[in-house]
Amino acid sequence: MATIRVLVLRAAGINCDAETAFAWEQAGARADRMHVNRLLSDPRQLDAYQVLTVPGGFSYGDDIASGKILGNLLAHHLGDAIGAFVERGGLVLGICNGFQVLVRLGLLPGADSGVQVTLAWNDSGRYEDRWVRVRAESPHSVFLEDGEEWDVPVAHAEGKIVLDGGEESLGRLADHGRIGLRYVAADGGEPTYPENPNGSTGSVAGLTDATGRVFGLMPHPERNIFPTHHPAWSRDSNTENAGRRFFWRAVAYFS
Amino acid sequence: MTLWRFQISRKPDQLDPLGDATAESLRGFGIGFVKTVRTTRIFTVQLRDDIPDPDAATRRIADELLTDLVTEECRLFKQGRTPPTTTDALAVEVHFKPGVTDNVADSTRIALEDMGIDATSVRTARRYEFQPPPTDNDIPRILRLLGNDCIEDVIVGTRPIEPPSTPRPSPFEVRRIPLRDLDDRELESLSRDGHLFLSLAEMRTIQVHFQTAGRDPTDLELETLAQTWSEHCVHKTLKAAIEYRGAPFPTAAETQGDRSCGTGVSPVIRNKPFFRKYDNLLKDTIARATDELMRDHRGPECLSVFEDNAGVIAFDDTFGIAFKVETHNHPSAIEPYGGAATGIGGVIRDVLGCGLGAKPIANTDVFCVAPPDWPVDAVPTGVIHPKTVLKGIAAGVRDYGNRMGIPTVNGAIHFDPRYLGNPLVYCGCIGLIPRNCIRKAARPGDAIVLLGGRTGRDGIHGATFSSAELTDTHVDEFAHAVQIGNPIEEKKILDVILQARDYPCDEPHTTSIVNRQSSTINGRCLYSAITDCGAGGLSSAIGEMGEHTGADVDLETVPLKYAGLRYDEIWISEAQERMVLAVPDDNVDTLLALARSENVEATVIGRFTDTGSLLVMYNNTEVAHLDMRFLHHGLPKTTLQAEWHPRENPSPADTKTQPADYTAQLKQRLSRPTTASKHWVIRQYDHEVQGGSVVKPLVGKFHGPSDAAVIRPRLDSDRGIAIGCGLAPELGDRDPYWMAVAAIDEAVRNVVCVGGDPSQAAILDNFCWPRVDDAKSLGSLVRACQACYDVATTYGLPFISGKDSLNNEFAMNDADAVSLRALFAERWPDLAWHLDHAEHGNRLAIPPTLLISAIALVDDVNRCITAAPRLVDVSAELFYVGLHATDWQAARLDSLAHMHATVAGLIQSGAVIAAHDCSDGGLAVAVAEMAVASGLDVRYFLPAGGLTSNPFAELPSGYILQATDAAALAPAADLENVIVTRIARLLRPDGEPTFTFAAIDSPPVGRAPISHVSAAVSLAELRKAWTEPLDW
């Protein structure tokens, strides 16, 4: 079949676009990085793509709140185009700041979930870059293998999932399969800091929408595609690079 | 027009991290009774009165844009109403001063536009409410902690909702400075009062120049000369002719066997009067070493050294690696956050402005500060508490580097009380540059294009200010020298410049990453030269670019942040995030359109000419007309005298620790702040962005310290670079020569430890020195420079770039000096003489500090190793491999070079599988750090005699290496003057991992039990000692 085409969105302050595009290309897709202004000039350009990715960074400096300005811009100028894109079977992935953008945009966990979600400041009160272990638990997300556990780095200051309605809303999201990814503890128990690096409600690390085709996560799978990425890699050991599988799976979805 | 004030605060059941951090910080300063601090974000938005439904509009602004409805609530106040304060609370508000850049406000205005709401102005502020309210005594301290006087108004209570004031415009008038008839005293006072910081000889040279020209200079001309001739820009001390007398250098015969020293000056025998003359200190030592190595084809292929914004070495056939390290000490002393942020921002622009532009791929940072546990009440006037300084500078580097998307991968923090008044902030940046983009030259006829942020009144006089000493009144006098950073603006500039550099023939804005990474060199560059606007602003940037051509500039075309700037302010403003490009006419429209498409402002402000002069116009009037030759070559050449003799009472060497104290000593040494874990800082830096991380700053399963970083600059290649650093200011009191040797050697060991190739390595020098205006202090600089030459030529290690920052002293008032002397006498008696010394007066000088940054090529990143040992079968065997000497004075440079090459070879061959540099704290500390990284049991062997019998000996140069057995290290053991000795065995723990000292000469095999246990301590205790001191 034809090569899968991925649009990696650029904007002021987005800064993980190059390695995210590289990760997609390692998985066999063709990735184009496109500035949001150029996409705005003709939203129909989306028609040429199967995947839209909003990568990590500090879009517009995260002024007001993380991802807020870009989310606001997409909502007012590209909301319909992105809605139609998902409708016709396209995939949307938001990583870190991109996830924050998708949440501000209202695409995740989706208005139909009836739950208001935000990404608030980490409990530690500061930006932190560290590796965590996560478990996939959404049977219908095209990005995930249900039950799979993997290591991946997080690097953010505002990654704490907070739900309007607390535990009850958490239950509703889980029932609808909207919780894609959770932080887990090495011993299988309840993860505490730093296993849950930001104090996220329910240790939630990533969310999916009703279709399973829109997914956002705080961790950076594109930073775990070489064995040398893993913090405990060594010359003679074979550490996993699960980020690679993450992108492969999404490409394979179209085959 | 009506103003609306939106007050956004956390819902009562939500955490308030900024408030908690503020409370925590107050507690750190002894203001413990404040129980809670709640913070509020304030947006003051001005809307036109003719908008249809103001209530609906303001509700939308609150709900859709400014408030996070899950965690926050918004209160809205219309102009004329006064927002109330919670009862029993003290409110403090922090507002930007008029005209100061407000990045959040700018973004907010754009977002409002996206929503279809036209706001005429937006300003932001923050508000704190303290409960219970602090006492009147504490309020002034709290106000100082919360805001920065330079850029913010900090007020108690609530500021009325008022329209933003605009700075007053000043009437235009060309000011001429009548200096042709001044006498020497008047010239000196003109230099001092005008913040020119020029010497009398320099002032006289300028006077003669204008006497000949038959006119007086304009203020702009004088400023331009002062900037261009400043120590900061031209490094006149390091480039001066210097006559050195005093203690001889360790000569060729003493340090390098029979090898010639090679300076062209015959070696002089010790104890005879020693004299050496340098025509240009820098050229005769540091630059000369590089020239000789390049001539002899030793070291890496140097593509650009000491001529551009950064040095460049070859990376592979297609790319070079650019590296630059800068200091931003004075601005960081006054405003740590902003100073450090603009320090990193500036060095990133240096790399971006290197050649035709390098892509920044990694940052480094090294801080030198006073101990963070400094008594709160013993900080002199004009000095910020060292803990606040450290937190501020780390946050500045964090926010700028992270937002730019450049990983901060390597650094160090060094503590010494003498950095109290002058903290040092070194910021480095590494870039990847196509090899055919390294040369540049502005051509007559090229348009001068200013790209990036607008020009404001920020950062005026930075270059000259950096060249002076600090005093207790500097905060007031130089508030305007503080620059304000906007990393997102700089990221936009970076994106535009890299696209303009590699401008493709088709599909201008969509690029495939694989294509980009492998064929950047196929684009056509839209400009012929580029440089950053740094110290000295447009004055320096255009002056430098047009040195060989000439330039006409019209200052009225420069886009301004606000009205009212005088022409001289526009010319010397150090407003950040600006680049100057020389653009051929045919490309101007394309470049301007490209910039516009990414919302970056680009403006033609003049033209390069063939006149050989700098012509600056404002209001159709000539405000400067300077001969480029005089500007760049008129600086009078001076001959300085330098002298150095060893101190009579050098600090006593470490006394030997008794075995009973081993564990206490080990814990104490691990918890020294210079040694202690820097994870609190490291984790706040994004060290993995760009996807090239190979060896991280914390290594092993349990996050031990890394010696150096390794990154993969091209994701499509296994080739890498190792980045490390070294500094040894504590050795400077004994002899700056050996301090410099130790710094270079440490930097080399660090890159070797991760698998860097020392034969394909280059280094950078950054000198931070006290005053050098007398012969004795200049002598220490000469000794360090000579050492740089000696080591570089012996090791085959070229210097590719460097920078110096002199006059790092702090002048105190009498009362502060008295209490500081008392504090030193009590806490640091060894250092007290620095303050007692009569010639120092009421001054605290930093220890001479040479930072060496090293970069080494790595053939295959998959062959790298770390400081985390791994079990081979049942154990990990650790060996000490080091110079056979107890003291640097006994070191031989050639032996050191051989040792580093041999260790690197053992790592490449696979004989060594983990390596760690032995430095601060001694042998046992290095072994403990490796144990912390791996979580293994340690048996530390103490032989009865010999070099390693004292576990805390700080030996001059050595490694702890993991090898399968001693035989694997035979190539090192065979070297002259190098010892190889078994030092520890790591084992899988049988329970709680333990660090055991065992007094045995020949260790038993494998897990066999050991006798003669001298002392033991759990690894958990050691980890705690190492991680807690700086865990904030």
PDB file of C-alpha atoms in Angstrom, chain A residues 74-192:
ATOM      1  CA  LEU A  74      -6.805  25.375  16.607  1.00  0.00           C
ATOM      2  CA  ALA A  75     -10.253  25.524  18.184  1.00  0.00           C
ATOM      3  CA  HIS A  76     -11.114  28.785  16.468  1.00  0.00           C
ATOM      4  CA  HIS A  77      -9.520  28.211  13.089  1.00  0.00           C
ATOM      5  CA  LEU A  78      -9.058  24.463  12.519  1.00  0.00           C
ATOM      6  CA  GLY A  79     -11.626  22.851  14.796  1.00  0.00           C
ATOM      7  CA  ASP A  80     -13.911  21.770  11.953  1.00  0.00           C
ATOM      8  CA  ALA A  81     -11.068  20.554   9.761  1.00  0.00           C
ATOM      9  CA  ILE A  82      -9.616  18.411  12.530  1.00  0.00           C
ATOM     10  CA  GLY A  83     -13.074  17.070  13.399  1.00  0.00           C
ATOM     11  CA  ALA A  84     -13.589  16.042   9.795  1.00  0.00           C
ATOM     12  CA  PHE A  85     -10.124  14.526   9.691  1.00  0.00           C
ATOM     13  CA  VAL A  86     -10.910  12.218  12.623  1.00  0.00           C
ATOM     14  CA  GLU A  87     -14.326  11.514  11.185  1.00  0.00           C
ATOM     15  CA  ARG A  88     -12.863  10.166   7.958  1.00  0.00           C
ATOM     16  CA  GLY A  89     -10.525   7.808   9.807  1.00  0.00           C
ATOM     17  CA  GLY A  90      -7.416   9.897  10.438  1.00  0.00           C
ATOM     18  CA  LEU A  91      -5.282   9.452  13.551  1.00  0.00           C
ATOM     19  CA  VAL A  92      -4.427  12.323  15.891  1.00  0.00           C
ATOM     20  CA  LEU A  93      -1.556  11.999  18.342  1.00  0.00           C
ATOM     21  CA  GLY A  94      -0.543  14.565  20.938  1.00  0.00           C
ATOM     22  CA  ILE A  95       2.680  14.104  22.859  1.00  0.00           C
ATOM     23  CA  CYS A  96       3.384  16.089  26.031  1.00  0.00           C
ATOM     24  CA  ASN A  97       2.620  19.693  25.057  1.00  0.00           C
ATOM     25  CA  GLY A  98       0.697  18.235  22.110  1.00  0.00           C
ATOM     26  CA  PHE A  99      -1.432  16.264  24.585  1.00  0.00           C
ATOM     27  CA  GLN A 100      -2.057  19.446  26.554  1.00  0.00           C
ATOM     28  CA  VAL A 101      -3.124  21.118  23.294  1.00  0.00           C
ATOM     29  CA  LEU A 102      -5.575  18.311  22.469  1.00  0.00           C
ATOM     30  CA  VAL A 103      -7.073  18.551  25.959  1.00  0.00           C
ATOM     31  CA  ARG A 104      -7.437  22.355  25.741  1.00  0.00           C
ATOM     32  CA  LEU A 105      -8.918  21.901  22.273  1.00  0.00           C
ATOM     33  CA  GLY A 106     -11.539  19.582  23.767  1.00  0.00           C
ATOM     34  CA  LEU A 107     -10.591  16.627  21.563  1.00  0.00           C
ATOM     35  CA  LEU A 108      -9.561  14.564  24.599  1.00  0.00           C
ATOM     36  CA  PRO A 109     -11.171  12.812  26.307  1.00  0.00           C
ATOM     37  CA  GLY A 110     -13.963  14.133  24.072  1.00  0.00           C
ATOM     38  CA  ALA A 111     -17.117  16.062  24.836  1.00  0.00           C
ATOM     39  CA  ASP A 112     -19.117  12.795  24.725  1.00  0.00           C
ATOM     40  CA  SER A 113     -17.267  11.546  27.813  1.00  0.00           C
ATOM     41  CA  GLY A 114     -19.068  14.132  29.913  1.00  0.00           C
ATOM     42  CA  VAL A 115     -15.893  14.647  31.931  1.00  0.00           C
ATOM     43  CA  GLN A 116     -13.874  17.836  32.130  1.00  0.00           C
ATOM     44  CA  VAL A 117     -10.169  17.186  32.297  1.00  0.00           C
ATOM     45  CA  THR A 118      -7.214  19.438  32.782  1.00  0.00           C
ATOM     46  CA  LEU A 119      -3.470  19.106  33.057  1.00  0.00           C
ATOM     47  CA  ALA A 120      -2.305  20.951  36.130  1.00  0.00           C
ATOM     48  CA  TRP A 121       1.060  21.671  37.699  1.00  0.00           C
ATOM     49  CA  ASN A 122       3.009  18.673  38.910  1.00  0.00           C
ATOM     50  CA  ASP A 123       2.654  18.059  42.623  1.00  0.00           C
ATOM     51  CA  SER A 124       6.398  18.640  42.925  1.00  0.00           C
ATOM     52  CA  GLY A 125       5.773  22.170  41.698  1.00  0.00           C
ATOM     53  CA  ARG A 126       8.495  21.983  39.078  1.00  0.00           C
ATOM     54  CA  TYR A 127       9.534  20.732  35.672  1.00  0.00           C
ATOM     55  CA  GLU A 128      11.040  17.251  35.823  1.00  0.00           C
ATOM     56  CA  ASP A 129      12.728  15.011  33.293  1.00  0.00           C
ATOM     57  CA  ARG A 130      12.789  11.361  34.408  1.00  0.00           C
ATOM     58  CA  TRP A 131      11.972   7.868  33.169  1.00  0.00           C
ATOM     59  CA  VAL A 132       8.783   6.151  34.266  1.00  0.00           C
ATOM     60  CA  ARG A 133       7.042   2.837  33.664  1.00  0.00           C
ATOM     61  CA  VAL A 134       3.601   2.885  32.040  1.00  0.00           C
ATOM     62  CA  ARG A 135       0.923   0.307  31.261  1.00  0.00           C
ATOM     63  CA  ALA A 136      -1.486   0.442  28.337  1.00  0.00           C
ATOM     64  CA  GLU A 137      -5.052  -0.325  29.245  1.00  0.00           C
ATOM     65  CA  SER A 138      -7.256   0.664  26.393  1.00  0.00           C
ATOM     66  CA  PRO A 139      -8.491  -2.180  24.234  1.00  0.00           C
ATOM     67  CA  HIS A 140      -9.620   0.114  21.448  1.00  0.00           C
ATOM     68  CA  SER A 141      -6.753   2.613  21.034  1.00  0.00           C
ATOM     69  CA  VAL A 142      -4.942   1.983  17.767  1.00  0.00           C
ATOM     70  CA  PHE A 143      -1.718   3.241  19.365  1.00  0.00           C
ATOM     71  CA  LEU A 144      -1.644   0.749  22.229  1.00  0.00           C
ATOM     72  CA  GLU A 145      -1.414  -2.957  22.959  1.00  0.00           C
ATOM     73  CA  ASP A 146      -3.709  -3.528  25.907  1.00  0.00           C
ATOM     74  CA  GLY A 147      -1.791  -4.590  29.008  1.00  0.00           C
ATOM     75  CA  GLU A 148       1.652  -3.838  27.628  1.00  0.00           C
ATOM     76  CA  GLU A 149       4.132  -2.224  30.052  1.00  0.00           C
ATOM     77  CA  TRP A 150       7.064  -0.131  28.940  1.00  0.00           C
ATOM     78  CA  ASP A 151       9.659   2.409  30.055  1.00  0.00           C
ATOM     79  CA  VAL A 152       9.515   5.919  28.672  1.00  0.00           C
ATOM     80  CA  PRO A 153      10.697   9.374  29.764  1.00  0.00           C
ATOM     81  CA  VAL A 154       8.497  12.242  30.910  1.00  0.00           C
ATOM     82  CA  ALA A 155       9.669  15.851  30.798  1.00  0.00           C
ATOM     83  CA  HIS A 156       7.104  18.400  31.882  1.00  0.00           C
ATOM     84  CA  ALA A 157       5.926  20.791  34.569  1.00  0.00           C
ATOM     85  CA  GLU A 158       2.192  20.558  33.923  1.00  0.00           C
ATOM     86  CA  GLY A 159       1.289  16.913  33.507  1.00  0.00           C
ATOM     87  CA  LYS A 160      -0.984  16.192  36.424  1.00  0.00           C
ATOM     88  CA  ILE A 161      -4.352  14.974  35.231  1.00  0.00           C
ATOM     89  CA  VAL A 162      -7.125  16.557  37.260  1.00  0.00           C
ATOM     90  CA  LEU A 163     -10.773  15.674  36.678  1.00  0.00           C
ATOM     91  CA  ASP A 164     -13.813  17.736  37.440  1.00  0.00           C
ATOM     92  CA  GLY A 165     -15.728  15.331  39.638  1.00  0.00           C
ATOM     93  CA  GLY A 166     -12.734  13.405  40.956  1.00  0.00           C
ATOM     94  CA  GLU A 167     -13.028   9.661  41.539  1.00  0.00           C
ATOM     95  CA  GLU A 168     -16.472   9.384  40.031  1.00  0.00           C
ATOM     96  CA  SER A 169     -15.294  10.940  36.786  1.00  0.00           C
ATOM     97  CA  LEU A 170     -12.256   8.697  36.849  1.00  0.00           C
ATOM     98  CA  GLY A 171     -14.544   5.684  37.021  1.00  0.00           C
ATOM     99  CA  ARG A 172     -16.598   6.982  34.132  1.00  0.00           C
ATOM    100  CA  LEU A 173     -13.500   7.501  31.977  1.00  0.00           C
ATOM    101  CA  ALA A 174     -12.238   4.014  32.822  1.00  0.00           C
ATOM    102  CA  ASP A 175     -15.641   2.474  32.026  1.00  0.00           C
ATOM    103  CA  HIS A 176     -15.598   4.120  28.634  1.00  0.00           C
ATOM    104  CA  GLY A 177     -12.053   2.944  27.956  1.00  0.00           C
ATOM    105  CA  ARG A 178     -10.764   6.498  27.753  1.00  0.00           C
ATOM    106  CA  ILE A 179      -7.777   5.933  30.020  1.00  0.00           C
ATOM    107  CA  GLY A 180      -5.101   4.811  27.595  1.00  0.00           C
ATOM    108  CA  LEU A 181      -2.048   4.779  29.779  1.00  0.00           C
ATOM    109  CA  ARG A 182      -1.259   4.736  33.473  1.00  0.00           C
ATOM    110  CA  TYR A 183       1.956   5.117  35.420  1.00  0.00           C
ATOM    111  CA  VAL A 184       2.779   1.903  37.258  1.00  0.00           C
ATOM    112  CA  ALA A 185       5.055   0.950  40.120  1.00  0.00           C
ATOM    113  CA  ALA A 186       7.858  -1.560  39.630  1.00  0.00           C
ATOM    114  CA  ASP A 187       6.400  -3.824  42.341  1.00  0.00           C
ATOM    115  CA  GLY A 188       2.900  -3.696  40.895  1.00  0.00           C
ATOM    116  CA  GLY A 189       1.543  -1.651  43.809  1.00  0.00           C
ATOM    117  CA  GLU A 190      -0.013   1.788  43.766  1.00  0.00           C
ATOM    118  CA  PRO A 191       2.508   4.134  42.127  1.00  0.00           C
ATOM    119  CA  THR A 192       3.686   7.038  44.252  1.00  0.00           C
TER     120      THR A 192
END
